[in-house]
Coordinates of C-alpha atoms in Angstrom, one line a residue:
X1 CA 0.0 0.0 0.0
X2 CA 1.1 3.4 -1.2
X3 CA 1.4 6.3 1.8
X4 CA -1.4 7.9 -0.1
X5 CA -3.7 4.7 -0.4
X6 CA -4.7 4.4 3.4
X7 CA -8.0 6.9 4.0
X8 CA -8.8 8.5 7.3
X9 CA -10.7 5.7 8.6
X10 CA -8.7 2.2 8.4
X11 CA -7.8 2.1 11.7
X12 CA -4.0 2.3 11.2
X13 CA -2.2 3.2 14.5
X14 CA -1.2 6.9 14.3
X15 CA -3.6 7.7 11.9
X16 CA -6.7 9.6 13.0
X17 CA -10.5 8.7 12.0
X18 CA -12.1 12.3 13.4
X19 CA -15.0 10.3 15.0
X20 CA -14.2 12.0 18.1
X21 CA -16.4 15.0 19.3
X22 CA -12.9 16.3 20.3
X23 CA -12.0 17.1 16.7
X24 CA -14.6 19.5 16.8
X25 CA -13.2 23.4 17.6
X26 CA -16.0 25.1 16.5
X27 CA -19.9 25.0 15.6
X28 CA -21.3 26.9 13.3
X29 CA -25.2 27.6 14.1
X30 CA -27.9 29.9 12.3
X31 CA -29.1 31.4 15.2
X32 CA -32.6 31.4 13.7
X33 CA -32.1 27.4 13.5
X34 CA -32.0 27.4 17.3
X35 CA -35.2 29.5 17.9
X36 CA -37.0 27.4 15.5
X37 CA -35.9 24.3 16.9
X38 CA -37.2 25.4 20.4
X39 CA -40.3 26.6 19.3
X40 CA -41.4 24.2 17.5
X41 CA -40.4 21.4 20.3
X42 CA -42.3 23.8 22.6
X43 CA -45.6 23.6 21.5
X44 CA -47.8 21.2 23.8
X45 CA -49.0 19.0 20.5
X46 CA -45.3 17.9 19.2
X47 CA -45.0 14.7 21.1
X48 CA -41.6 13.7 22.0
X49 CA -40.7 11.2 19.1
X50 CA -41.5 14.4 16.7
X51 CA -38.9 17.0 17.7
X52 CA -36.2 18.4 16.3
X53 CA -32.4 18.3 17.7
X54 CA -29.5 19.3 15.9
X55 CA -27.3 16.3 14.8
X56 CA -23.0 16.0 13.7
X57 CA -22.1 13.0 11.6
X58 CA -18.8 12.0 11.2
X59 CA -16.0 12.3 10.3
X60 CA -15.5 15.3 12.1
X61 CA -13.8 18.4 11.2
X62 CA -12.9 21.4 13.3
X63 CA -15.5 23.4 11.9
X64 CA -18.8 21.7 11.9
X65 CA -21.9 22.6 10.7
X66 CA -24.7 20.5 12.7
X67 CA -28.4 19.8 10.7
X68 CA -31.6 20.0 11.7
X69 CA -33.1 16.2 12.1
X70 CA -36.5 15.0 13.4
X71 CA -35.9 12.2 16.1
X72 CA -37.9 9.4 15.8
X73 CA -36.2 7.3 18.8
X74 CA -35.4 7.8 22.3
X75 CA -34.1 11.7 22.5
X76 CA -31.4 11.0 25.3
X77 CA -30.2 8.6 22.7
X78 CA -26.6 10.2 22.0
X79 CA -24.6 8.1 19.2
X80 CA -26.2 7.2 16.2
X81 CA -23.9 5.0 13.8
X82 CA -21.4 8.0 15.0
X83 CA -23.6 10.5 14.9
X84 CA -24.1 13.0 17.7
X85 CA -27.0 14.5 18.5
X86 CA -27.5 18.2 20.8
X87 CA -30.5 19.0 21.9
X88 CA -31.6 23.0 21.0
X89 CA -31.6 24.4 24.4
X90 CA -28.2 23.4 24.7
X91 CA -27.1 26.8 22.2
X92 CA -29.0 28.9 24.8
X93 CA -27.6 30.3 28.2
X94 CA -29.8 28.9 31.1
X95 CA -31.3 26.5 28.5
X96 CA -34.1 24.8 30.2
X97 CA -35.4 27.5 31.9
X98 CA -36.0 29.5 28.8
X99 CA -37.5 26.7 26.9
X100 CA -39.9 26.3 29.9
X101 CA -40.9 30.3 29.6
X102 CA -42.3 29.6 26.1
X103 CA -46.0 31.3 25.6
X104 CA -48.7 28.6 25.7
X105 CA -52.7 28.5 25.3
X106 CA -52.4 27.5 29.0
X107 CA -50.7 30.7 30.1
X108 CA -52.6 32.8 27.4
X109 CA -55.9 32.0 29.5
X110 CA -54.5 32.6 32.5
X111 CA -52.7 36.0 31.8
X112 CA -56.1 37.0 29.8
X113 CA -58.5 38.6 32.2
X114 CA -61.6 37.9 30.0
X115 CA -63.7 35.0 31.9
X116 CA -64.1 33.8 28.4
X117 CA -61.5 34.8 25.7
X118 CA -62.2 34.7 22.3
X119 CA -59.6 32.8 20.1
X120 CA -58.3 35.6 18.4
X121 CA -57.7 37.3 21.6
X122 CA -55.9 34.3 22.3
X123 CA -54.0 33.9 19.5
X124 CA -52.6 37.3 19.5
X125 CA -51.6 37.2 23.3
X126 CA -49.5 33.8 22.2
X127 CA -48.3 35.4 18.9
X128 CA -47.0 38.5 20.5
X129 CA -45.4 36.8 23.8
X130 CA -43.7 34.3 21.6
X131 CA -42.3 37.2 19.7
X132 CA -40.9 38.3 22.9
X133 CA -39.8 34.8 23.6
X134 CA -37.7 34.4 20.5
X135 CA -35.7 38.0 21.4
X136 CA -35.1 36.9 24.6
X137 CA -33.9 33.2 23.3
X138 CA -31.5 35.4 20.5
X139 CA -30.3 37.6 23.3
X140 CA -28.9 34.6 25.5
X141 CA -27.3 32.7 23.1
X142 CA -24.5 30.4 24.3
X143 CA -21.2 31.1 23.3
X144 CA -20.1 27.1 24.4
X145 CA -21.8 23.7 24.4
X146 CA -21.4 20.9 25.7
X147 CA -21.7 17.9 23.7
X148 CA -22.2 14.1 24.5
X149 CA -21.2 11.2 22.5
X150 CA -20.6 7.5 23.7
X151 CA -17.0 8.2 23.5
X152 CA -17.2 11.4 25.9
X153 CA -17.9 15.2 26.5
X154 CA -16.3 18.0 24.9
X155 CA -17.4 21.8 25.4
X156 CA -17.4 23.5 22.0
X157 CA -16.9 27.1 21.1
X158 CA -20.3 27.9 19.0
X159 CA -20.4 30.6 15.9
X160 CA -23.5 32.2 15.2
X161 CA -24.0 32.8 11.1
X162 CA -25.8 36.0 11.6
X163 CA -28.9 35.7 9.2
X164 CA -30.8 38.3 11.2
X165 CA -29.6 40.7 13.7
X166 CA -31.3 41.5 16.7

């Protein structure tokens, strides 16, 4: 075999296969991507084999660019066939506390003081608090993640592509 034959992933002592999260330096995120992703896992009819997460697939590079990916399995699953999955709150400072303070038809009727609401009334409370909701979710944006894989954790400086400034 020539030097040039062997490819990143035959195993050869010395060589390296970047499957390891710990190639990673950097990911690159569209910021919008991550407000997406947490609102649409936040409304009370997506179930939990229905939402999104952002996934890596190997081989990894030091700049990585993770996609959007409905999960259809167990969500604390973390290696799939090498990939890596991260779960959307995990780009936001304070994470789960801020995916918890998303607007609902639950907290529309009770911040409503009409006894009986009409929908539109309704739909406007939850269209202008989630508004609110998203600045608030572009405003704490993490700056690090931390990732999980079978084969570890790293923490992972993120870069936000910015598509729309806040």
């Amino acid at each position: 075999m020539t030097p040039n034959e062997g490819d990143a992933t035959d195993g050869e002592p010395g060589k390296e296969d970047n499957t390891s999260i710990d190639d990673i330096e950097t990911l690159v995120v569209d910021p919008d991507d991550v407000v997406q992703a947490l609102a649409y896992n936040g409304q009370e009819e997506v179930g939990i084999d229905q939402k999104v997460s952002f996934e890596l697939t190997p081989p990894f590079e030091a700049e990585a660019e993770p996609e959007l990916v409905h999960i259809e399995d167990d969500t604390t699953k973390v290696d799939l066939e090498g990939a890596v999955r991260i779960r959307p709150f995990r780009f936001v400072e304070e994470g789960r506390q801020v995916v918890e303070q998303r607007p609902t038809r639950e907290l529309a009727l009770e911040e409503l003081d009409a006894a009986d609401p009409k929908e539109a009334t309704i739909d406007e409370w939850i269209d202008e608090a989630l508004e609110t909701w998203k600045e608030h979710v572009r405003e704490h944006r993490a700056d690090v993640v931390d990732v999980y894989a079978s084969h570890g954790m790293a923490i992972i400086d993120v870069e936000y592509t910015d598509s729309q400034e806040s």
